[in-house]
Amino acid sequence: MNKEEFISALKSLNINMTDKVLTDLDTYYKMLISYNSHTNLTRITEENEVYLKHFYDSLTLVKAINLNNQTLLDIGTGAGFPGLVLKIVFPNLKVTLVDSLNKRITFLKSVIEKLNLKDIEAIHTRAEEYVLNKRESFDIVTSRAVANMSILSELCIPFVKIGGYFISMKADSKEELKIAETAIKTLGGVLKDNIIFKLPHDAGTRTLIKIEKIVKTSVKYPRKFNEIKKKPL
Ligand code: SAM
């Protein structure tokens, strides 16, 4: 997806790109490639592919929710997908990026500083530890390509405020979602939407699983990671 195709695909999502946002994404892309040459962040490096499979893909979250000035937490953000892309394009969001690998957080901090972004933090921690003083604290929690839906639900739903949403960004996930039904309910969520679409250029199917938090999560959850993994809800 070249820049013209990127701009036009985003118009179809009702996102109008400004010159400032395009310049910031270009800087982000260049920093990603430079850092990736010595420290592994992504195997996708070709510019048109990054714009499609990382930048555009991250922004498809708007198919599931209107983004404004909400608080948004991105669990297992890696090189900033989707959280950092969303912050660049929707500057009024208050964004928290979490990843358990410090080299990724170091990279994210350098981009945040270079682009002089405000109301965003990148934190080196694990979801199951960070949640201890951040329960029911965020309007939106996102996560792309981190774990299966049952595990992810236990890691992410405890962070969501009542009335807020956990939106999981996945490839094909019908089976996973079925298996995770009990977990979602146990954690205080309810399935609101399951949006399935295709990326342009035959780049694959994507799914946005939108879960509303309707009941506080019991403090029993999340459990220790090895318990979650060994015995998903
Ligand atoms: N979301 C990014 C993307 O879509 O490109 C990164 C995906 S990468 C496959 C998964 C990331 O989740 C890794 O950076 C890993 O360090 C992080 N991760 C895995 N388990 C985690 C946990 N329990 N808490 C925080 N981060 C976690």
PDB file of C-alpha atoms and ligand atoms in Angstrom:
ATOM      1  CA  MET A   1       0.000   0.000   0.000  1.00  0.00           C
ATOM      2  CA  ASN A   2       1.708   3.176  -1.151  1.00  0.00           C
ATOM      3  CA  LYS A   3       1.076   6.554   0.532  1.00  0.00           C
ATOM      4  CA  GLU A   4      -1.693   7.563  -1.883  1.00  0.00           C
ATOM      5  CA  GLU A   5      -3.462   4.244  -1.336  1.00  0.00           C
ATOM      6  CA  PHE A   6      -2.989   4.633   2.440  1.00  0.00           C
ATOM      7  CA  ILE A   7      -4.550   8.104   2.450  1.00  0.00           C
ATOM      8  CA  SER A   8      -7.456   6.966   0.317  1.00  0.00           C
ATOM      9  CA  ALA A   9      -8.069   3.760   2.357  1.00  0.00           C
ATOM     10  CA  LEU A  10      -8.191   5.883   5.501  1.00  0.00           C
ATOM     11  CA  LYS A  11     -10.711   8.246   3.900  1.00  0.00           C
ATOM     12  CA  SER A  12     -12.970   5.208   3.565  1.00  0.00           C
ATOM     13  CA  LEU A  13     -12.635   4.806   7.345  1.00  0.00           C
ATOM     14  CA  ASN A  14     -13.555   8.513   7.708  1.00  0.00           C
ATOM     15  CA  ILE A  15     -10.034   9.405   8.791  1.00  0.00           C
ATOM     16  CA  ASN A  16      -8.598  12.477   7.110  1.00  0.00           C
ATOM     17  CA  MET A  17      -4.817  12.590   7.209  1.00  0.00           C
ATOM     18  CA  THR A  18      -3.073  15.903   7.843  1.00  0.00           C
ATOM     19  CA  ASP A  19       0.453  16.704   6.613  1.00  0.00           C
ATOM     20  CA  LYS A  20       1.642  16.696  10.238  1.00  0.00           C
ATOM     21  CA  VAL A  21       0.307  13.175  10.856  1.00  0.00           C
ATOM     22  CA  LEU A  22       1.839  11.883   7.614  1.00  0.00           C
ATOM     23  CA  THR A  23       5.215  13.394   8.546  1.00  0.00           C
ATOM     24  CA  ASP A  24       5.011  11.838  12.033  1.00  0.00           C
ATOM     25  CA  LEU A  25       4.194   8.407  10.585  1.00  0.00           C
ATOM     26  CA  ASP A  26       7.112   8.748   8.169  1.00  0.00           C
ATOM     27  CA  THR A  27       9.462   9.558  11.084  1.00  0.00           C
ATOM     28  CA  TYR A  28       8.050   6.593  13.048  1.00  0.00           C
ATOM     29  CA  TYR A  29       8.606   4.307  10.037  1.00  0.00           C
ATOM     30  CA  LYS A  30      12.226   5.453   9.651  1.00  0.00           C
ATOM     31  CA  MET A  31      12.957   5.000  13.363  1.00  0.00           C
ATOM     32  CA  LEU A  32      11.347   1.530  13.258  1.00  0.00           C
ATOM     33  CA  ILE A  33      13.605   0.428  10.419  1.00  0.00           C
ATOM     34  CA  SER A  34      16.712   1.918  11.981  1.00  0.00           C
ATOM     35  CA  TYR A  35      16.101   0.288  15.432  1.00  0.00           C
ATOM     36  CA  ASN A  36      15.030  -2.962  13.820  1.00  0.00           C
ATOM     37  CA  SER A  37      18.421  -3.252  12.103  1.00  0.00           C
ATOM     38  CA  HIS A  38      20.001  -4.093  15.489  1.00  0.00           C
ATOM     39  CA  THR A  39      17.073  -5.076  17.744  1.00  0.00           C
ATOM     40  CA  ASN A  40      14.178  -7.235  16.603  1.00  0.00           C
ATOM     41  CA  LEU A  41      10.872  -5.336  16.535  1.00  0.00           C
ATOM     42  CA  THR A  42       9.125  -6.626  13.418  1.00  0.00           C
ATOM     43  CA  ARG A  43       9.715  -8.908  10.460  1.00  0.00           C
ATOM     44  CA  ILE A  44       7.707  -6.569   8.236  1.00  0.00           C
ATOM     45  CA  THR A  45      10.067  -3.849   7.065  1.00  0.00           C
ATOM     46  CA  GLU A  46       9.255  -2.943   3.459  1.00  0.00           C
ATOM     47  CA  GLU A  47       7.619   0.510   3.529  1.00  0.00           C
ATOM     48  CA  ASN A  48       4.391  -0.306   1.646  1.00  0.00           C
ATOM     49  CA  GLU A  49       3.931  -3.379   3.812  1.00  0.00           C
ATOM     50  CA  VAL A  50       4.434  -1.484   7.081  1.00  0.00           C
ATOM     51  CA  TYR A  51       1.877   1.105   5.966  1.00  0.00           C
ATOM     52  CA  LEU A  52      -0.645  -1.665   5.217  1.00  0.00           C
ATOM     53  CA  LYS A  53      -0.005  -4.367   7.824  1.00  0.00           C
ATOM     54  CA  HIS A  54       0.989  -2.169  10.755  1.00  0.00           C
ATOM     55  CA  PHE A  55      -0.245   1.422  10.256  1.00  0.00           C
ATOM     56  CA  TYR A  56      -3.504   0.854   8.340  1.00  0.00           C
ATOM     57  CA  ASP A  57      -4.273  -2.342  10.253  1.00  0.00           C
ATOM     58  CA  SER A  58      -3.882  -0.524  13.616  1.00  0.00           C
ATOM     59  CA  LEU A  59      -6.279   2.200  12.476  1.00  0.00           C
ATOM     60  CA  THR A  60      -9.029  -0.259  11.561  1.00  0.00           C
ATOM     61  CA  LEU A  61      -9.939  -0.128  15.271  1.00  0.00           C
ATOM     62  CA  VAL A  62     -12.240   2.748  14.236  1.00  0.00           C
ATOM     63  CA  LYS A  63     -14.513   0.142  12.649  1.00  0.00           C
ATOM     64  CA  ALA A  64     -15.379  -0.883  16.210  1.00  0.00           C
ATOM     65  CA  ILE A  65     -15.394   2.407  18.144  1.00  0.00           C
ATOM     66  CA  ASN A  66     -15.301   6.203  17.713  1.00  0.00           C
ATOM     67  CA  LEU A  67     -12.015   7.508  19.032  1.00  0.00           C
ATOM     68  CA  ASN A  68     -11.886  10.816  20.836  1.00  0.00           C
ATOM     69  CA  ASN A  69     -10.393  11.743  24.136  1.00  0.00           C
ATOM     70  CA  GLN A  70     -10.789   8.379  25.879  1.00  0.00           C
ATOM     71  CA  THR A  71      -8.126   6.618  27.945  1.00  0.00           C
ATOM     72  CA  LEU A  72      -6.734   3.708  25.928  1.00  0.00           C
ATOM     73  CA  LEU A  73      -4.450   0.919  27.116  1.00  0.00           C
ATOM     74  CA  ASP A  74      -2.585  -1.264  24.596  1.00  0.00           C
ATOM     75  CA  ILE A  75      -1.434  -4.560  26.119  1.00  0.00           C
ATOM     76  CA  GLY A  76       1.596  -6.231  24.440  1.00  0.00           C
ATOM     77  CA  THR A  77       2.038  -3.258  22.140  1.00  0.00           C
ATOM     78  CA  GLY A  78       5.393  -4.476  20.740  1.00  0.00           C
ATOM     79  CA  ALA A  79       6.651  -1.754  18.390  1.00  0.00           C
ATOM     80  CA  GLY A  80       3.507   0.328  19.068  1.00  0.00           C
ATOM     81  CA  PHE A  81       0.721  -1.506  17.241  1.00  0.00           C
ATOM     82  CA  PRO A  82      -1.995  -0.417  17.516  1.00  0.00           C
ATOM     83  CA  GLY A  83      -1.477   2.046  20.434  1.00  0.00           C
ATOM     84  CA  LEU A  84       1.216   4.375  19.129  1.00  0.00           C
ATOM     85  CA  VAL A  85      -0.295   4.648  15.629  1.00  0.00           C
ATOM     86  CA  LEU A  86      -3.666   5.504  17.203  1.00  0.00           C
ATOM     87  CA  LYS A  87      -2.072   8.208  19.359  1.00  0.00           C
ATOM     88  CA  ILE A  88      -0.358   9.817  16.346  1.00  0.00           C
ATOM     89  CA  VAL A  89      -3.589   9.911  14.340  1.00  0.00           C
ATOM     90  CA  PHE A  90      -5.923  10.725  17.270  1.00  0.00           C
ATOM     91  CA  PRO A  91      -3.831  13.084  19.437  1.00  0.00           C
ATOM     92  CA  ASN A  92      -6.618  13.634  21.994  1.00  0.00           C
ATOM     93  CA  LEU A  93      -6.451  10.031  23.177  1.00  0.00           C
ATOM     94  CA  LYS A  94      -4.686   9.381  26.489  1.00  0.00           C
ATOM     95  CA  VAL A  95      -2.618   6.319  25.703  1.00  0.00           C
ATOM     96  CA  THR A  96      -0.746   3.797  27.836  1.00  0.00           C
ATOM     97  CA  LEU A  97       1.499   1.301  26.037  1.00  0.00           C
ATOM     98  CA  VAL A  98       2.518  -1.826  27.960  1.00  0.00           C
ATOM     99  CA  ASP A  99       5.006  -4.495  26.975  1.00  0.00           C
ATOM    100  CA  SER A 100       6.974  -7.092  28.900  1.00  0.00           C
ATOM    101  CA  LEU A 101      10.073  -6.631  26.719  1.00  0.00           C
ATOM    102  CA  ASN A 102      12.154  -3.632  27.739  1.00  0.00           C
ATOM    103  CA  LYS A 103      13.907  -3.210  24.375  1.00  0.00           C
ATOM    104  CA  ARG A 104      10.511  -2.505  22.803  1.00  0.00           C
ATOM    105  CA  ILE A 105       9.656   0.054  25.489  1.00  0.00           C
ATOM    106  CA  THR A 106      13.024   1.777  24.932  1.00  0.00           C
ATOM    107  CA  PHE A 107      12.181   2.095  21.234  1.00  0.00           C
ATOM    108  CA  LEU A 108       8.676   3.427  21.965  1.00  0.00           C
ATOM    109  CA  LYS A 109      10.043   6.040  24.391  1.00  0.00           C
ATOM    110  CA  SER A 110      12.453   7.284  21.717  1.00  0.00           C
ATOM    111  CA  VAL A 111       9.593   7.748  19.207  1.00  0.00           C
ATOM    112  CA  ILE A 112       7.402   9.477  21.816  1.00  0.00           C
ATOM    113  CA  GLU A 113      10.234  11.884  22.598  1.00  0.00           C
ATOM    114  CA  LYS A 114      11.153  12.544  18.966  1.00  0.00           C
ATOM    115  CA  LEU A 115       7.528  13.283  18.010  1.00  0.00           C
ATOM    116  CA  ASN A 116       7.014  15.273  21.215  1.00  0.00           C
ATOM    117  CA  LEU A 117       3.810  13.373  22.016  1.00  0.00           C
ATOM    118  CA  LYS A 118       1.906  14.297  25.197  1.00  0.00           C
ATOM    119  CA  ASP A 119      -0.544  12.202  27.239  1.00  0.00           C
ATOM    120  CA  ILE A 120       1.156   8.957  26.361  1.00  0.00           C
ATOM    121  CA  GLU A 121       3.371   6.651  28.391  1.00  0.00           C
ATOM    122  CA  ALA A 122       5.247   3.447  27.591  1.00  0.00           C
ATOM    123  CA  ILE A 123       5.650   1.079  30.530  1.00  0.00           C
ATOM    124  CA  HIS A 124       7.863  -1.955  30.868  1.00  0.00           C
ATOM    125  CA  THR A 125       5.708  -4.403  32.815  1.00  0.00           C
ATOM    126  CA  ARG A 126       3.528  -7.465  32.432  1.00  0.00           C
ATOM    127  CA  ALA A 127      -0.237  -7.034  32.171  1.00  0.00           C
ATOM    128  CA  GLU A 128      -0.835  -9.290  35.174  1.00  0.00           C
ATOM    129  CA  GLU A 129       1.438  -7.092  37.338  1.00  0.00           C
ATOM    130  CA  TYR A 130       0.386  -3.675  36.026  1.00  0.00           C
ATOM    131  CA  VAL A 131      -3.259  -4.469  36.742  1.00  0.00           C
ATOM    132  CA  LEU A 132      -2.651  -4.557  40.509  1.00  0.00           C
ATOM    133  CA  ASN A 133      -3.242  -0.789  40.829  1.00  0.00           C
ATOM    134  CA  LYS A 134      -5.028  -0.162  37.521  1.00  0.00           C
ATOM    135  CA  ARG A 135      -8.199  -2.210  37.822  1.00  0.00           C
ATOM    136  CA  GLU A 136     -11.279  -0.787  36.071  1.00  0.00           C
ATOM    137  CA  SER A 137      -9.246   2.265  34.990  1.00  0.00           C
ATOM    138  CA  PHE A 138      -9.433   2.536  31.174  1.00  0.00           C
ATOM    139  CA  ASP A 139     -12.216   3.380  28.711  1.00  0.00           C
ATOM    140  CA  ILE A 140     -10.713   1.168  26.001  1.00  0.00           C
ATOM    141  CA  VAL A 141      -8.244  -1.717  26.201  1.00  0.00           C
ATOM    142  CA  THR A 142      -6.781  -3.076  22.966  1.00  0.00           C
ATOM    143  CA  SER A 143      -4.444  -5.906  22.127  1.00  0.00           C
ATOM    144  CA  ARG A 144      -3.177  -7.192  18.763  1.00  0.00           C
ATOM    145  CA  ALA A 145      -1.541 -10.567  18.227  1.00  0.00           C
ATOM    146  CA  VAL A 146      -0.607 -11.285  21.855  1.00  0.00           C
ATOM    147  CA  ALA A 147      -2.379 -14.500  22.960  1.00  0.00           C
ATOM    148  CA  ASN A 148      -5.516 -16.553  22.392  1.00  0.00           C
ATOM    149  CA  MET A 149      -8.842 -15.008  23.309  1.00  0.00           C
ATOM    150  CA  SER A 150      -9.314 -16.845  26.638  1.00  0.00           C
ATOM    151  CA  ILE A 151      -5.885 -15.830  27.940  1.00  0.00           C
ATOM    152  CA  LEU A 152      -6.203 -12.334  26.540  1.00  0.00           C
ATOM    153  CA  SER A 153      -9.604 -11.819  28.146  1.00  0.00           C
ATOM    154  CA  GLU A 154      -8.168 -12.576  31.587  1.00  0.00           C
ATOM    155  CA  LEU A 155      -5.224 -10.232  30.967  1.00  0.00           C
ATOM    156  CA  CYS A 156      -7.248  -7.349  29.520  1.00  0.00           C
ATOM    157  CA  ILE A 157     -10.839  -7.254  30.842  1.00  0.00           C
ATOM    158  CA  PRO A 158      -9.846  -6.475  34.481  1.00  0.00           C
ATOM    159  CA  PHE A 159      -8.401  -3.114  33.276  1.00  0.00           C
ATOM    160  CA  VAL A 160     -11.656  -1.948  31.627  1.00  0.00           C
ATOM    161  CA  LYS A 161     -14.013   0.500  33.375  1.00  0.00           C
ATOM    162  CA  ILE A 162     -17.666  -0.498  33.646  1.00  0.00           C
ATOM    163  CA  GLY A 163     -19.245   0.662  30.375  1.00  0.00           C
ATOM    164  CA  GLY A 164     -15.858   0.579  28.616  1.00  0.00           C
ATOM    165  CA  TYR A 165     -14.610  -1.851  25.986  1.00  0.00           C
ATOM    166  CA  PHE A 166     -11.939  -4.450  25.397  1.00  0.00           C
ATOM    167  CA  ILE A 167     -11.317  -4.714  21.654  1.00  0.00           C
ATOM    168  CA  SER A 168      -9.162  -7.593  20.527  1.00  0.00           C
ATOM    169  CA  MET A 169      -7.568  -7.319  17.065  1.00  0.00           C
ATOM    170  CA  LYS A 170      -7.098 -10.706  15.473  1.00  0.00           C
ATOM    171  CA  ALA A 171      -6.809 -12.557  12.211  1.00  0.00           C
ATOM    172  CA  ASP A 172      -9.389 -15.344  12.003  1.00  0.00           C
ATOM    173  CA  SER A 173     -10.792 -16.164  15.421  1.00  0.00           C
ATOM    174  CA  LYS A 174     -14.235 -17.823  15.272  1.00  0.00           C
ATOM    175  CA  GLU A 175     -13.110 -20.938  17.141  1.00  0.00           C
ATOM    176  CA  GLU A 176     -11.138 -18.972  19.745  1.00  0.00           C
ATOM    177  CA  LEU A 177     -14.105 -16.766  20.464  1.00  0.00           C
ATOM    178  CA  LYS A 178     -16.389 -19.742  21.068  1.00  0.00           C
ATOM    179  CA  ILE A 179     -13.887 -21.238  23.496  1.00  0.00           C
ATOM    180  CA  ALA A 180     -13.525 -17.879  25.290  1.00  0.00           C
ATOM    181  CA  GLU A 181     -17.259 -17.332  25.905  1.00  0.00           C
ATOM    182  CA  THR A 182     -17.094 -18.553  29.522  1.00  0.00           C
ATOM    183  CA  ALA A 183     -13.975 -16.525  30.245  1.00  0.00           C
ATOM    184  CA  ILE A 184     -15.553 -13.312  28.916  1.00  0.00           C
ATOM    185  CA  LYS A 185     -18.662 -13.801  31.079  1.00  0.00           C
ATOM    186  CA  THR A 186     -16.693 -14.790  34.197  1.00  0.00           C
ATOM    187  CA  LEU A 187     -14.563 -11.643  33.869  1.00  0.00           C
ATOM    188  CA  GLY A 188     -17.607  -9.329  33.662  1.00  0.00           C
ATOM    189  CA  GLY A 189     -17.778  -8.832  29.897  1.00  0.00           C
ATOM    190  CA  VAL A 190     -20.355  -9.323  27.195  1.00  0.00           C
ATOM    191  CA  LEU A 191     -19.739  -9.720  23.472  1.00  0.00           C
ATOM    192  CA  LYS A 192     -21.028  -6.598  21.698  1.00  0.00           C
ATOM    193  CA  ASP A 193     -19.722  -7.094  18.182  1.00  0.00           C
ATOM    194  CA  ASN A 194     -17.529  -9.346  16.068  1.00  0.00           C
ATOM    195  CA  ILE A 195     -16.443  -7.389  13.007  1.00  0.00           C
ATOM    196  CA  ILE A 196     -14.833  -9.432  10.253  1.00  0.00           C
ATOM    197  CA  PHE A 197     -13.290  -7.768   7.200  1.00  0.00           C
ATOM    198  CA  LYS A 198     -10.502  -8.119   4.667  1.00  0.00           C
ATOM    199  CA  LEU A 199      -7.412  -5.943   4.497  1.00  0.00           C
ATOM    200  CA  PRO A 200      -6.816  -4.322   1.080  1.00  0.00           C
ATOM    201  CA  HIS A 201      -4.373  -5.961  -1.371  1.00  0.00           C
ATOM    202  CA  ASP A 202      -5.462  -9.472  -0.308  1.00  0.00           C
ATOM    203  CA  ALA A 203      -3.477  -9.055   2.893  1.00  0.00           C
ATOM    204  CA  GLY A 204      -5.784 -11.330   4.860  1.00  0.00           C
ATOM    205  CA  THR A 205      -8.868 -11.476   7.051  1.00  0.00           C
ATOM    206  CA  ARG A 206      -9.058  -9.457  10.227  1.00  0.00           C
ATOM    207  CA  THR A 207     -11.443  -9.594  13.187  1.00  0.00           C
ATOM    208  CA  LEU A 208     -12.287  -7.025  15.819  1.00  0.00           C
ATOM    209  CA  ILE A 209     -13.858  -8.648  18.869  1.00  0.00           C
ATOM    210  CA  LYS A 210     -15.608  -5.948  20.885  1.00  0.00           C
ATOM    211  CA  ILE A 211     -16.449  -6.766  24.485  1.00  0.00           C
ATOM    212  CA  GLU A 212     -18.297  -4.426  26.808  1.00  0.00           C
ATOM    213  CA  LYS A 213     -17.514  -4.516  30.510  1.00  0.00           C
ATOM    214  CA  ILE A 214     -20.788  -4.748  32.388  1.00  0.00           C
ATOM    215  CA  VAL A 215     -19.787  -6.141  35.793  1.00  0.00           C
ATOM    216  CA  LYS A 216     -16.673  -5.526  37.927  1.00  0.00           C
ATOM    217  CA  THR A 217     -14.079  -8.302  37.558  1.00  0.00           C
ATOM    218  CA  SER A 218     -13.559 -10.410  40.688  1.00  0.00           C
ATOM    219  CA  VAL A 219     -10.205  -9.652  42.322  1.00  0.00           C
ATOM    220  CA  LYS A 220      -9.394 -13.347  41.819  1.00  0.00           C
ATOM    221  CA  TYR A 221      -8.500 -12.363  38.228  1.00  0.00           C
ATOM    222  CA  PRO A 222      -6.094 -12.164  36.579  1.00  0.00           C
ATOM    223  CA  ARG A 223      -4.308 -15.151  38.127  1.00  0.00           C
ATOM    224  CA  LYS A 224      -0.538 -15.730  37.837  1.00  0.00           C
ATOM    225  CA  PHE A 225       0.461 -16.097  34.185  1.00  0.00           C
ATOM    226  CA  ASN A 226       1.467 -19.762  34.406  1.00  0.00           C
ATOM    227  CA  GLU A 227      -1.935 -20.578  35.949  1.00  0.00           C
ATOM    228  CA  ILE A 228      -3.755 -18.642  33.212  1.00  0.00           C
ATOM    229  CA  LYS A 229      -1.761 -20.498  30.581  1.00  0.00           C
ATOM    230  CA  LYS A 230      -2.091 -23.905  32.188  1.00  0.00           C
ATOM    231  CA  LYS A 231      -5.840 -23.608  32.856  1.00  0.00           C
ATOM    232  CA  PRO A 232      -7.490 -20.888  30.766  1.00  0.00           C
ATOM    233  CA  LEU A 233     -10.956 -19.936  32.052  1.00  0.00           C
TER     234      LEU A 233
HETATM  235  N1  SAM B   1       0.865  -5.833  19.390  1.00  0.00           N
HETATM  236  C1  SAM B   1       2.084  -5.864  18.587  1.00  0.00           C
HETATM  237  C2  SAM B   1       1.771  -6.124  17.145  1.00  0.00           C
HETATM  238  O1  SAM B   1       0.629  -6.449  16.848  1.00  0.00           O
HETATM  239  O2  SAM B   1       2.678  -5.995  16.312  1.00  0.00           O
HETATM  240  C3  SAM B   1       3.094  -6.880  19.134  1.00  0.00           C
HETATM  241  C4  SAM B   1       2.682  -8.320  19.013  1.00  0.00           C
HETATM  242  S1  SAM B   1       3.921  -9.404  19.616  1.00  0.00           S
HETATM  243  C5  SAM B   1       3.541 -10.854  18.758  1.00  0.00           C
HETATM  244  C6  SAM B   1       3.384  -9.758  21.281  1.00  0.00           C
HETATM  245  C7  SAM B   1       3.925  -8.753  22.305  1.00  0.00           C
HETATM  246  O3  SAM B   1       3.248  -8.968  23.543  1.00  0.00           O
HETATM  247  C8  SAM B   1       5.406  -8.912  22.550  1.00  0.00           C
HETATM  248  O4  SAM B   1       6.040  -7.669  22.368  1.00  0.00           O
HETATM  249  C9  SAM B   1       5.481  -9.398  24.013  1.00  0.00           C
HETATM  250  O5  SAM B   1       6.625  -8.896  24.667  1.00  0.00           O
HETATM  251  C10 SAM B   1       4.183  -8.843  24.602  1.00  0.00           C
HETATM  252  N2  SAM B   1       3.599  -9.608  25.735  1.00  0.00           N
HETATM  253  C11 SAM B   1       3.331 -10.936  25.792  1.00  0.00           C
HETATM  254  N3  SAM B   1       2.765 -11.267  26.969  1.00  0.00           N
HETATM  255  C12 SAM B   1       2.646 -10.100  27.674  1.00  0.00           C
HETATM  256  C13 SAM B   1       2.148  -9.781  28.986  1.00  0.00           C
HETATM  257  N4  SAM B   1       1.647 -10.715  29.794  1.00  0.00           N
HETATM  258  N5  SAM B   1       2.184  -8.479  29.391  1.00  0.00           N
HETATM  259  C14 SAM B   1       2.692  -7.526  28.586  1.00  0.00           C
HETATM  260  N6  SAM B   1       3.198  -7.771  27.352  1.00  0.00           N
HETATM  261  C15 SAM B   1       3.172  -9.038  26.900  1.00  0.00           C
END
